[in-house]
Short mmCIF file of C-alpha atoms and ligand atoms in Angstrom, two decimals:
data_model
loop_
_atom_site.label_atom_id
_atom_site.label_comp_id
_atom_site.label_asym_id
_atom_site.label_seq_id
_atom_site.Cartn_x
_atom_site.Cartn_y
_atom_site.Cartn_z
CA MET A 1082 -27.84 -14.53 -15.72
CA LYS A 1083 -25.39 -11.69 -15.12
CA PHE A 1084 -23.06 -11.88 -12.14
CA GLN A 1085 -21.56 -8.93 -10.32
CA ALA A 1086 -18.60 -8.64 -7.97
CA PRO A 1087 -19.73 -8.76 -4.33
CA LYS A 1088 -20.82 -5.44 -2.85
CA GLY A 1089 -17.97 -3.24 -1.63
CA VAL A 1090 -15.24 -5.25 -3.37
CA LYS A 1091 -12.83 -2.97 -5.15
CA GLU A 1092 -11.40 -4.34 -8.39
CA TYR A 1093 -8.93 -2.76 -10.82
CA LEU A 1094 -9.34 -3.54 -14.49
CA PRO A 1095 -7.38 -2.12 -17.42
CA PRO A 1096 -6.80 0.72 -18.05
CA ALA A 1097 -7.35 1.82 -14.40
CA SER A 1098 -5.12 -1.01 -13.20
CA SER A 1099 -2.06 0.80 -14.60
CA LEU A 1100 -2.39 3.44 -11.88
CA PHE A 1101 -2.80 0.63 -9.32
CA GLU A 1102 0.51 -0.91 -10.47
CA ARG A 1103 2.24 2.42 -10.48
CA VAL A 1104 1.09 3.32 -6.96
CA ARG A 1105 1.91 -0.13 -5.58
CA ASP A 1106 5.42 -0.15 -7.08
CA ALA A 1107 6.18 3.44 -6.07
CA LEU A 1108 5.27 2.61 -2.45
CA ILE A 1109 7.22 -0.66 -2.35
CA ALA A 1110 10.41 0.73 -3.97
CA PRO A 1111 11.67 2.75 -0.96
CA ALA A 1112 11.01 -0.19 1.41
CA ARG A 1113 13.14 -2.46 -0.76
CA LEU A 1114 15.92 0.12 -0.90
CA ALA A 1115 15.90 0.19 2.92
CA ASN A 1116 16.37 -3.60 2.98
CA TYR A 1117 12.80 -4.68 3.78
CA GLN A 1118 11.97 -8.10 2.33
CA LEU A 1119 8.73 -9.48 0.96
CA MET A 1120 6.39 -11.71 2.98
CA GLU A 1121 3.57 -13.29 1.03
CA LEU A 1122 1.21 -14.41 3.74
CA ALA A 1123 -1.98 -16.31 4.49
CA ILE A 1124 -5.12 -14.45 3.41
CA PHE A 1125 -7.03 -16.13 6.24
CA GLU A 1126 -5.78 -16.89 9.73
CA GLU A 1127 -7.08 -18.54 12.87
CA THR A 1128 -9.55 -15.99 14.22
CA GLU A 1129 -7.66 -15.72 17.51
CA VAL A 1130 -4.65 -14.16 15.75
CA PHE A 1131 -6.81 -11.06 15.27
CA THR A 1132 -8.92 -11.14 18.45
CA ARG A 1133 -5.76 -11.34 20.54
CA GLY A 1134 -3.55 -9.27 18.28
CA VAL A 1135 -5.81 -6.43 17.19
CA GLY A 1136 -8.02 -6.37 20.31
CA GLU A 1137 -11.65 -7.17 21.13
CA SER A 1138 -12.62 -3.55 21.82
CA THR A 1139 -11.78 -2.40 18.28
CA ASP A 1140 -14.41 -1.94 15.58
CA VAL A 1141 -12.25 -4.07 13.30
CA VAL A 1142 -12.56 -7.12 15.55
CA SER A 1143 -15.98 -6.55 17.12
CA LYS A 1144 -17.90 -5.56 13.95
CA GLU A 1145 -15.91 -5.90 10.75
CA MET A 1146 -14.34 -9.35 10.52
CA TYR A 1147 -15.28 -11.90 7.87
CA THR A 1148 -15.22 -14.95 10.11
CA PHE A 1149 -16.26 -18.44 9.03
CA THR A 1150 -16.04 -22.01 10.22
CA ASP A 1151 -14.19 -24.37 7.90
CA ARG A 1152 -14.96 -28.04 7.25
CA GLY A 1153 -12.77 -29.03 10.19
CA ASP A 1154 -14.82 -26.81 12.52
CA ARG A 1155 -12.02 -24.27 12.91
CA SER A 1156 -12.82 -20.57 13.20
CA LEU A 1157 -10.98 -18.69 10.47
CA THR A 1158 -11.02 -15.01 9.51
CA LEU A 1159 -10.13 -13.19 6.28
CA ARG A 1160 -7.28 -10.89 7.27
CA PRO A 1161 -8.60 -7.41 8.18
CA GLU A 1162 -5.03 -6.06 8.53
CA GLY A 1163 -1.46 -7.27 8.10
CA THR A 1164 0.51 -6.72 11.29
CA ALA A 1165 -0.88 -9.58 13.41
CA GLY A 1166 -0.31 -12.08 10.57
CA VAL A 1167 3.28 -10.91 10.04
CA MET A 1168 3.91 -11.36 13.75
CA ARG A 1169 2.39 -14.85 13.68
CA ALA A 1170 4.65 -15.79 10.74
CA VAL A 1171 7.79 -14.30 12.31
CA ILE A 1172 7.18 -16.28 15.51
CA GLU A 1173 6.25 -19.47 13.63
CA SER A 1174 9.35 -19.34 11.40
CA GLY A 1175 11.74 -18.36 14.20
CA MET A 1176 12.91 -15.23 12.35
CA ASP A 1177 12.78 -13.41 15.68
CA ARG A 1178 15.77 -15.54 16.80
CA GLY A 1179 17.93 -14.31 13.91
CA GLN A 1180 19.26 -10.93 12.85
CA LEU A 1181 17.24 -8.03 14.29
CA PRO A 1182 15.40 -5.96 13.33
CA VAL A 1183 13.45 -8.24 11.03
CA LYS A 1184 12.36 -5.98 8.17
CA ILE A 1185 9.32 -7.07 6.18
CA TYR A 1186 7.06 -5.60 3.51
CA TYR A 1187 3.81 -6.97 2.17
CA VAL A 1188 1.15 -6.06 -0.34
CA GLY A 1189 -2.26 -7.50 -1.05
CA PRO A 1190 -5.97 -7.53 -0.29
CA PHE A 1191 -7.52 -7.06 3.15
CA PHE A 1192 -11.13 -7.51 4.20
CA ARG A 1193 -13.39 -5.53 6.50
CA ALA A 1194 -17.18 -5.73 6.57
CA GLU A 1195 -17.64 -1.97 6.53
CA ARG A 1196 -20.40 0.09 4.94
CA PRO A 1197 -19.02 0.73 1.44
CA GLN A 1198 -18.53 4.29 0.22
CA ALA A 1199 -15.90 6.20 -1.77
CA GLY A 1200 -12.53 5.17 -0.34
CA ARG A 1201 -14.01 2.54 1.99
CA TYR A 1202 -14.35 -0.98 0.68
CA ARG A 1203 -14.90 -4.51 1.96
CA GLN A 1204 -11.97 -5.78 -0.06
CA PHE A 1205 -9.22 -3.17 -0.20
CA TYR A 1206 -5.47 -3.18 -0.74
CA GLN A 1207 -2.52 -2.24 1.42
CA VAL A 1208 1.22 -1.92 1.09
CA GLY A 1209 2.67 -2.39 4.56
CA ILE A 1210 6.02 -2.66 6.26
CA GLU A 1211 7.01 -3.97 9.70
CA ALA A 1212 10.38 -3.63 11.46
CA ILE A 1213 10.52 -5.99 14.43
CA GLY A 1214 12.98 -6.38 17.28
CA SER A 1215 14.43 -2.94 17.96
CA GLU A 1216 13.25 -0.16 20.23
CA ASP A 1217 15.46 2.41 18.58
CA PRO A 1218 13.36 5.52 17.85
CA TYR A 1219 15.38 6.07 14.66
CA LEU A 1220 13.62 2.98 13.31
CA ASP A 1221 10.37 4.93 13.75
CA VAL A 1222 11.95 7.70 11.68
CA GLU A 1223 13.00 5.23 8.99
CA VAL A 1224 9.51 3.73 8.76
CA ILE A 1225 7.85 7.15 8.43
CA SER A 1226 10.44 8.32 5.90
CA ILE A 1227 9.82 5.24 3.72
CA ALA A 1228 6.15 6.19 3.48
CA THR A 1229 6.93 9.81 2.62
CA GLN A 1230 9.47 8.68 0.00
CA GLY A 1231 6.79 6.47 -1.56
CA PHE A 1232 4.39 9.40 -1.79
CA SER A 1233 7.08 11.60 -3.22
CA ASN A 1234 7.92 8.94 -5.87
CA LEU A 1235 4.36 9.43 -7.06
CA GLY A 1236 4.58 13.21 -6.96
CA LEU A 1237 1.85 13.30 -4.32
CA LYS A 1238 1.87 16.59 -2.38
CA GLY A 1239 -1.42 17.39 -0.69
CA PHE A 1240 -1.13 15.16 2.37
CA THR A 1241 -0.18 15.87 5.99
CA LEU A 1242 1.58 13.67 8.50
CA VAL A 1243 0.11 13.61 12.01
CA ILE A 1244 2.09 12.02 14.82
CA ASN A 1245 1.55 11.22 18.50
CA SER A 1246 2.99 9.09 21.26
CA LEU A 1247 0.84 6.73 23.29
CA GLY A 1248 3.75 6.14 25.67
CA ASP A 1249 5.04 2.91 27.14
CA THR A 1250 2.91 0.67 29.38
CA GLU A 1251 3.62 2.66 32.54
CA SER A 1252 2.69 5.98 30.88
CA ARG A 1253 -0.42 4.52 29.32
CA ILE A 1254 -1.69 2.99 32.57
CA ALA A 1255 -1.46 6.39 34.23
CA TYR A 1256 -3.16 8.05 31.28
CA ARG A 1257 -5.91 5.43 30.98
CA GLU A 1258 -6.81 6.00 34.60
CA ALA A 1259 -7.05 9.77 34.19
CA LEU A 1260 -8.94 9.51 30.91
CA SER A 1261 -11.32 6.91 32.28
CA LYS A 1262 -12.13 9.11 35.28
CA TYR A 1263 -12.78 12.04 32.94
CA LEU A 1264 -14.96 10.02 30.55
CA LEU A 1265 -17.09 8.50 33.29
CA SER A 1266 -17.78 12.01 34.61
CA LEU A 1267 -19.47 12.87 31.28
CA SER A 1268 -23.03 11.91 30.36
CA LEU A 1269 -22.34 9.40 27.62
CA ASP A 1270 -24.64 6.84 26.00
CA GLU A 1271 -24.43 3.31 27.36
CA ALA A 1272 -22.41 1.86 24.43
CA THR A 1273 -19.79 4.60 24.72
CA ARG A 1274 -19.58 4.16 28.50
CA GLU A 1275 -19.02 0.46 27.95
CA ARG A 1276 -16.26 1.25 25.51
CA ALA A 1277 -14.73 3.67 27.98
CA ARG A 1278 -14.69 0.85 30.51
CA ILE A 1279 -13.03 -1.68 28.16
CA ASN A 1280 -10.54 0.73 26.59
CA PRO A 1281 -10.97 4.46 27.24
CA LEU A 1282 -8.47 5.34 24.47
CA ARG A 1283 -10.92 3.94 21.92
CA VAL A 1284 -13.35 6.74 22.78
CA LEU A 1285 -10.79 9.31 21.57
CA ASP A 1286 -11.20 7.77 18.13
CA ASP A 1287 -14.96 8.48 18.10
CA LYS A 1288 -15.63 10.90 15.22
CA ARG A 1289 -19.22 11.84 16.23
CA PRO A 1290 -19.38 15.65 16.71
CA GLU A 1291 -21.07 15.47 20.15
CA ILE A 1292 -18.35 13.12 21.43
CA SER A 1293 -15.54 15.19 19.87
CA ALA A 1294 -16.97 18.28 21.60
CA ALA A 1295 -17.21 16.46 24.93
CA LEU A 1296 -13.59 15.39 24.56
CA SER A 1297 -12.19 18.89 24.13
CA GLN A 1298 -11.29 19.10 27.82
CA ALA A 1299 -9.99 15.53 28.07
CA PRO A 1300 -6.51 15.06 29.53
CA SER A 1301 -3.67 14.81 27.00
CA ILE A 1302 -1.48 11.72 26.75
CA LEU A 1303 1.54 13.95 26.26
CA ASP A 1304 1.21 15.15 29.88
CA PHE A 1305 1.45 11.54 31.06
CA LEU A 1306 4.55 10.36 29.19
CA ASN A 1307 7.25 9.15 31.57
CA GLU A 1308 10.87 10.14 31.04
CA PRO A 1309 11.92 7.32 28.62
CA SER A 1310 8.75 7.68 26.51
CA ARG A 1311 9.16 11.46 26.34
CA ARG A 1312 12.81 11.12 25.32
CA ASP A 1313 11.98 8.60 22.57
CA PHE A 1314 9.23 10.84 21.20
CA GLU A 1315 11.65 13.79 21.10
CA LYS A 1316 14.17 11.69 19.20
CA VAL A 1317 11.52 10.75 16.64
CA GLN A 1318 10.67 14.42 16.15
CA ALA A 1319 14.34 15.41 15.88
CA GLY A 1320 14.89 12.64 13.32
CA LEU A 1321 11.94 13.80 11.21
CA ASP A 1322 13.20 17.40 11.47
CA SER A 1323 16.64 16.38 10.27
CA LEU A 1324 15.09 14.73 7.19
CA ASP A 1325 12.95 17.80 6.64
CA ILE A 1326 9.74 15.78 6.99
CA GLN A 1327 6.88 18.07 8.02
CA TYR A 1328 4.41 16.86 10.66
CA GLU A 1329 1.77 17.97 13.13
CA ILE A 1330 1.44 16.59 16.65
CA ASN A 1331 -2.07 15.52 17.63
CA PRO A 1332 -2.33 14.10 21.17
CA ARG A 1333 -5.78 12.67 20.28
CA LEU A 1334 -4.42 10.39 17.56
CA VAL A 1335 -4.93 6.88 18.97
CA ARG A 1336 -5.61 4.85 15.78
CA GLY A 1337 -8.22 2.12 15.49
CA LEU A 1338 -6.25 -0.93 16.62
CA ASP A 1339 -5.39 -1.86 20.20
CA TYR A 1340 -1.76 -2.92 19.80
CA TYR A 1341 -0.23 0.56 19.52
CA THR A 1342 2.26 1.97 22.01
CA LYS A 1343 4.66 4.95 21.83
CA THR A 1344 4.87 6.47 18.31
CA THR A 1345 1.66 6.47 16.25
CA PHE A 1346 1.16 8.32 12.98
CA GLU A 1347 -1.28 8.85 10.18
CA PHE A 1348 -1.11 10.35 6.69
CA VAL A 1349 -4.18 12.39 5.87
CA HIS A 1350 -5.22 13.71 2.48
CA PRO A 1351 -7.94 16.33 3.08
CA GLN A 1352 -9.14 16.25 -0.56
CA LEU A 1353 -10.56 12.76 0.05
CA GLY A 1354 -13.37 13.89 2.37
CA ALA A 1355 -14.62 11.40 4.97
CA GLN A 1356 -12.10 8.64 4.19
CA SER A 1357 -9.04 10.88 4.29
CA GLY A 1358 -6.61 8.49 6.04
CA ILE A 1359 -4.32 7.29 3.25
CA GLY A 1360 -2.07 5.37 5.60
CA GLY A 1361 -1.08 4.95 9.20
CA GLY A 1362 0.93 2.97 11.65
CA GLY A 1363 2.92 2.98 14.83
CA ARG A 1364 4.91 1.04 17.37
CA TYR A 1365 3.55 -2.06 19.10
CA ASP A 1366 5.41 -3.19 22.22
CA GLY A 1367 3.23 -6.04 23.47
CA LEU A 1368 1.90 -7.54 20.25
CA MET A 1369 4.43 -10.28 19.68
CA GLU A 1370 4.20 -11.45 23.28
CA SER A 1371 0.38 -11.46 23.15
CA LEU A 1372 0.65 -13.88 20.20
CA GLY A 1373 2.91 -16.25 22.13
CA GLY A 1374 6.29 -14.89 21.03
CA GLN A 1375 9.16 -13.09 22.66
CA PRO A 1376 8.62 -9.65 24.17
CA LEU A 1377 9.99 -7.83 21.10
CA SER A 1378 8.85 -4.39 20.03
CA GLY A 1379 8.12 -3.45 16.44
CA ILE A 1380 6.92 -0.60 14.26
CA GLY A 1381 5.26 -0.43 10.87
CA PHE A 1382 2.68 1.15 8.62
CA GLY A 1383 -0.18 0.14 6.35
CA ILE A 1384 -0.90 2.38 3.38
CA GLY A 1385 -4.30 2.10 1.70
CA LEU A 1386 -3.62 1.70 -2.02
CA ASP A 1387 -7.23 2.49 -2.95
CA ARG A 1388 -7.09 5.79 -1.13
CA VAL A 1389 -3.66 6.73 -2.49
CA ILE A 1390 -5.08 6.08 -5.96
CA LEU A 1391 -7.99 8.44 -5.20
CA ALA A 1392 -5.47 11.00 -3.92
CA CYS A 1393 -3.44 10.66 -7.13
CA GLU A 1394 -6.58 11.18 -9.18
CA ALA A 1395 -7.46 14.25 -7.11
CA GLU A 1396 -3.99 15.65 -7.82
CA GLY A 1397 -4.06 14.76 -11.54
CA ILE A 1398 -1.45 11.99 -11.32
CA SER A 1399 -2.17 9.27 -13.88
CA GLY A 1400 -1.11 5.70 -14.68
CA PHE A 1401 2.10 4.27 -16.11
CA PHE A 1402 4.02 6.27 -18.60
CA GLY A 1403 7.40 4.69 -17.95
CA ASN A 1404 6.87 1.57 -20.02
CA ALA A 1405 3.98 2.21 -22.36
CA LEU A 1406 3.48 -0.01 -25.42
CA SER A 1407 6.49 0.69 -27.61
CA CYS A 1408 5.75 -1.19 -30.77
CA PHE A 1409 2.97 -3.10 -32.55
CA ILE A 1410 3.92 -5.64 -35.24
CA ILE A 1411 1.57 -6.50 -38.11
CA PRO A 1412 2.55 -9.78 -39.83
CA LEU A 1413 1.27 -9.92 -43.41
CA GLY A 1414 -0.44 -13.28 -43.36
CA SER A 1415 0.15 -16.38 -41.33
CA GLU A 1416 3.51 -17.27 -42.94
CA PHE A 1417 5.12 -14.24 -41.23
CA GLN A 1418 3.59 -14.85 -37.82
CA SER A 1419 6.41 -16.92 -36.43
CA GLU A 1420 8.99 -14.35 -37.58
CA ALA A 1421 6.89 -11.56 -35.98
CA MET A 1422 6.85 -13.58 -32.76
CA PHE A 1423 10.63 -14.04 -32.97
CA ILE A 1424 11.21 -10.27 -33.35
CA ALA A 1425 8.71 -9.50 -30.56
CA THR A 1426 10.48 -11.94 -28.22
CA GLU A 1427 13.86 -10.33 -28.93
CA LEU A 1428 12.52 -6.84 -28.33
CA ARG A 1429 10.80 -7.94 -25.12
CA ALA A 1430 14.08 -9.45 -23.90
CA ARG A 1431 15.51 -5.92 -24.16
CA GLY A 1432 12.76 -4.64 -21.83
CA LEU A 1433 10.49 -3.18 -24.51
CA ARG A 1434 6.74 -3.61 -24.38
CA VAL A 1435 5.69 -5.13 -27.70
CA ASP A 1436 2.43 -6.53 -29.07
CA SER A 1437 1.40 -7.94 -32.43
CA ALA A 1438 -1.69 -8.68 -34.50
CA PHE A 1439 -3.18 -12.18 -34.19
CA GLY A 1440 -5.44 -14.06 -36.56
CA ASP A 1441 -5.13 -14.03 -40.31
CA ARG A 1442 -6.25 -10.42 -40.70
CA SER A 1443 -6.07 -7.95 -43.56
CA LEU A 1444 -3.45 -5.18 -43.57
CA LYS A 1445 -6.24 -2.68 -42.93
CA ALA A 1446 -7.51 -4.58 -39.88
CA GLY A 1447 -3.90 -4.91 -38.65
CA MET A 1448 -3.32 -1.14 -38.94
CA LYS A 1449 -6.57 -0.47 -37.11
CA ALA A 1450 -5.50 -2.77 -34.28
CA ALA A 1451 -2.14 -0.95 -34.14
CA ASP A 1452 -3.87 2.44 -33.86
CA LYS A 1453 -6.16 1.20 -31.10
CA SER A 1454 -3.29 -0.35 -29.14
CA GLY A 1455 -1.86 3.03 -28.18
CA ALA A 1456 1.64 1.92 -29.28
CA GLN A 1457 4.30 4.47 -30.02
CA PHE A 1458 5.33 2.73 -33.30
CA ALA A 1459 4.02 0.05 -35.68
CA PHE A 1460 5.40 -1.80 -38.67
CA VAL A 1461 4.31 -4.37 -41.21
CA LEU A 1462 6.25 -7.59 -41.65
CA GLY A 1463 5.88 -9.23 -45.07
CA GLU A 1464 7.93 -10.75 -47.87
CA ARG A 1465 9.82 -7.55 -48.69
CA GLU A 1466 10.74 -6.76 -45.04
CA SER A 1467 11.71 -10.33 -44.33
CA VAL A 1468 14.09 -10.51 -47.30
CA SER A 1469 15.60 -7.00 -47.00
CA ARG A 1470 15.86 -7.18 -43.16
CA SER A 1471 14.58 -3.62 -43.15
CA ILE A 1472 11.18 -2.24 -42.09
CA GLU A 1473 9.14 0.93 -42.48
CA LEU A 1474 8.59 2.05 -38.89
CA LYS A 1475 5.58 4.31 -38.46
CA GLU A 1476 5.25 6.68 -35.52
CA LEU A 1477 1.52 6.42 -34.84
CA ALA A 1478 1.00 9.83 -33.22
CA THR A 1479 2.54 11.77 -36.15
CA GLY A 1480 2.26 9.33 -39.07
CA LYS A 1481 5.98 9.81 -39.72
CA VAL A 1482 7.57 6.79 -41.46
CA GLN A 1483 11.22 5.83 -41.35
CA SER A 1484 13.26 2.93 -42.77
CA ILE A 1485 15.05 0.98 -40.04
CA LYS A 1486 17.22 -2.11 -40.24
CA LEU A 1487 15.79 -4.90 -38.10
CA GLU A 1488 19.12 -5.29 -36.30
CA GLU A 1489 18.93 -1.63 -35.23
CA LEU A 1490 15.27 -1.70 -34.19
CA ALA A 1491 15.75 -2.44 -30.47
CA SER A 1492 18.22 0.39 -29.88
CA TYR A 1493 16.08 2.79 -31.88
CA LEU A 1494 12.97 1.94 -29.82
CA LEU A 1495 14.91 2.14 -26.55
CA THR A 1496 16.21 5.61 -27.38
CA ALA A 1497 12.78 6.76 -28.47
CA ARG A 1498 11.36 5.48 -25.20
CA SER A 1499 13.98 6.97 -22.90
CA GLU A 1500 13.04 10.47 -24.11
CA ASP A 1501 9.58 9.72 -22.82
CA THR A 1502 10.52 8.56 -19.33
CA SER A 1503 11.93 10.40 -16.38
CA GLY A 1504 13.28 9.77 -12.90
CA ILE A 1505 12.13 7.08 -10.60
CA GLN A 1506 8.93 6.09 -12.40
CA GLY A 1507 10.95 5.02 -15.41
CA ASP A 1508 13.33 3.09 -13.18
CA ILE A 1509 10.49 1.31 -11.45
CA SER A 1510 8.86 0.22 -14.69
CA ARG A 1511 12.21 -0.94 -16.06
CA GLU A 1512 12.67 -2.99 -12.90
CA ASN A 1513 9.25 -4.52 -13.56
CA THR A 1514 10.26 -5.68 -16.97
CA ARG A 1515 13.23 -7.49 -15.48
CA GLY A 1516 11.36 -9.07 -12.56
P1 LIG B 1991 -5.25 0.82 9.49
O1 LIG B 1991 -5.18 2.29 9.84
O2 LIG B 1991 -6.39 0.07 10.02
O3 LIG B 1991 -3.88 0.20 9.96
O4 LIG B 1991 -5.23 0.68 7.92
C1 LIG B 1991 -4.19 1.28 7.16
C2 LIG B 1991 -4.77 1.98 5.95
O5 LIG B 1991 -5.56 1.06 5.18
C3 LIG B 1991 -5.73 3.11 6.27
O6 LIG B 1991 -5.01 4.30 6.55
C4 LIG B 1991 -6.52 3.21 4.98
O7 LIG B 1991 -5.81 3.98 4.04
C5 LIG B 1991 -6.58 1.78 4.51
N1 LIG B 1991 -7.90 1.19 4.83
C6 LIG B 1991 -8.31 0.67 6.00
N2 LIG B 1991 -9.57 0.21 5.90
C7 LIG B 1991 -9.96 0.45 4.62
C8 LIG B 1991 -11.17 0.18 3.86
N3 LIG B 1991 -12.21 -0.43 4.41
N4 LIG B 1991 -11.21 0.56 2.56
C9 LIG B 1991 -10.13 1.17 1.98
N5 LIG B 1991 -8.99 1.41 2.63
C10 LIG B 1991 -8.90 1.06 3.93
C11 LIG B 1991 -3.55 -1.11 9.78
O8 LIG B 1991 -4.14 -1.89 9.09
C12 LIG B 1991 -2.24 -1.49 10.48
N6 LIG B 1991 -1.99 -2.91 10.26
C13 LIG B 1991 -1.10 -0.62 10.00
C14 LIG B 1991 0.17 -0.93 10.71
C15 LIG B 1991 1.19 -1.68 10.26
N7 LIG B 1991 0.49 -0.54 11.93
C16 LIG B 1991 1.69 -1.03 12.27
N8 LIG B 1991 2.10 -1.73 11.26
#
C-alpha cells in the first residue's frame, strides 16, 4: 500500500522547504521590527467564530469550510483564515483591555475546500499581522509598509499594490443601497440575485466576464464616502506617498470576506496567472463586536506564502544562501566520533551549520557523503589530526586544501561564510541560528 498526501494539500520537503523558510522569515522580520508579537493559535475553532466573523454570504463560509462534529457533538471548523481567531483570542485573554493597539503576527496552515490548482490549495500557508484598537489611518500605512518591506527583503519586484476604501458604516449603507438598486435592475441569474440581496458588495468580487461587463456602469464606493471616511482614505494615500510606496486605486476592490470596512488592499503578482493575489487585507470596524468583544477597530493582512514562493520562482529568487552548510566532518572510525561531535557542537554554538558522517564508514564513503552534502568545506578527523590539533580543510568546490589549527577553525569558517552572505537575508538566517 502506498499512501499519498490528501488532494490539494501543499507540503514543502527539502530542498524546496529552504525557500519556504526564507520567504516566511523575510515576511515576519519587518513585523517583528515594528513590535508585532507572535500568536500561536488554535488550528480549529468553534464554527460560529467564522460564520459570525467572516460572514455567511462569503464563499469561504458558505462553500469552503472544513467543518466537523467532535465527540462532544460540538461543531468545529479548521481555520480558513486568521483574523477571526486572533480576535477571539484577544477578547478571551483580555488583551483588548491593555495597551492599544494590540499588535500581533501569526504564521501557519489554513484550510479551504477549494478546487486545487497552481497557487490554490486546500491546505495553504499564511503570514499575517493584525493591529487592533486604533482607528489611526497611519496604522493602515504601517501595516501596508510591513508587507512591502517583506517583499523587498526577498528582492521581489513584479507585484502591484491595489487599494480601496469601503467607507465606514454610514458610507457603506448608502453605497449598498445604490449598488443594490443598480444590480437588481440588471438581468442576473437567480444565485447572483440572491447574493445581491444578502450582500451586494459580494457581487463586485465576481470574476465571471459577463458579470464584470455588467458591472462596468455600477456606482463607485468612492462617490459615497462621507467626510470622515474620505479624510482617512486621503491620509492613507498621503502616508503611502511619503514612504514612496506605489499603488493603484480600484474602487471595485471589495475582497472576499465580509468584515472589511474603510481601507482594503491587495498585492497582485500578474506573472501568477489566475491565482495572482499574493496577499491582502484591510480594516475591520465591526468584527470584534460581532464576536462579543468591545467595539474596537483593527487592520491587518494575510500573505499567501505558497503564492509568494511561486512569485519568487517566477522572478528567479531561490532558497537560503545565508546559512548554507559550512562544514562536513569525517571521523576516521568510531573512536573519533565523539571528538567529531564535540567539534561540531562547538562550531554550531558559533552559529555555523555543521554536519558529520555517521556509521563506521570508510574514508572513501565519508568523502562521498561530504561531496553530496553541499558543504563549503570538509575535513577528516583521525589519529594525526587529534594529536596535532590541526586539520587539512578542503574547500569542496575547488579542491583546495589548507592546514588549519582546530582552535582557529570557527573564525576561519565564519569569515569564509560572511563573504558569501549579504544584507538582510544573512541577518535573518543568523537570527535563526540563535533562536
Ligand atoms: P484572504 O485574501 O482570504 O485574506 O487570504 C490572504 C491570502 O492568502 C491571499 O491573498 C492568498 O495569497 C492566500 N490564499 C488564500 N486562499 C488560498 C488558497 N486556497 N491557496 C493558496 N493561497 C491562498 C485573509 O485570509 C484575511 N484574514 C487577511 C486579513 C488579515 N485581513 C485583515 N487581516
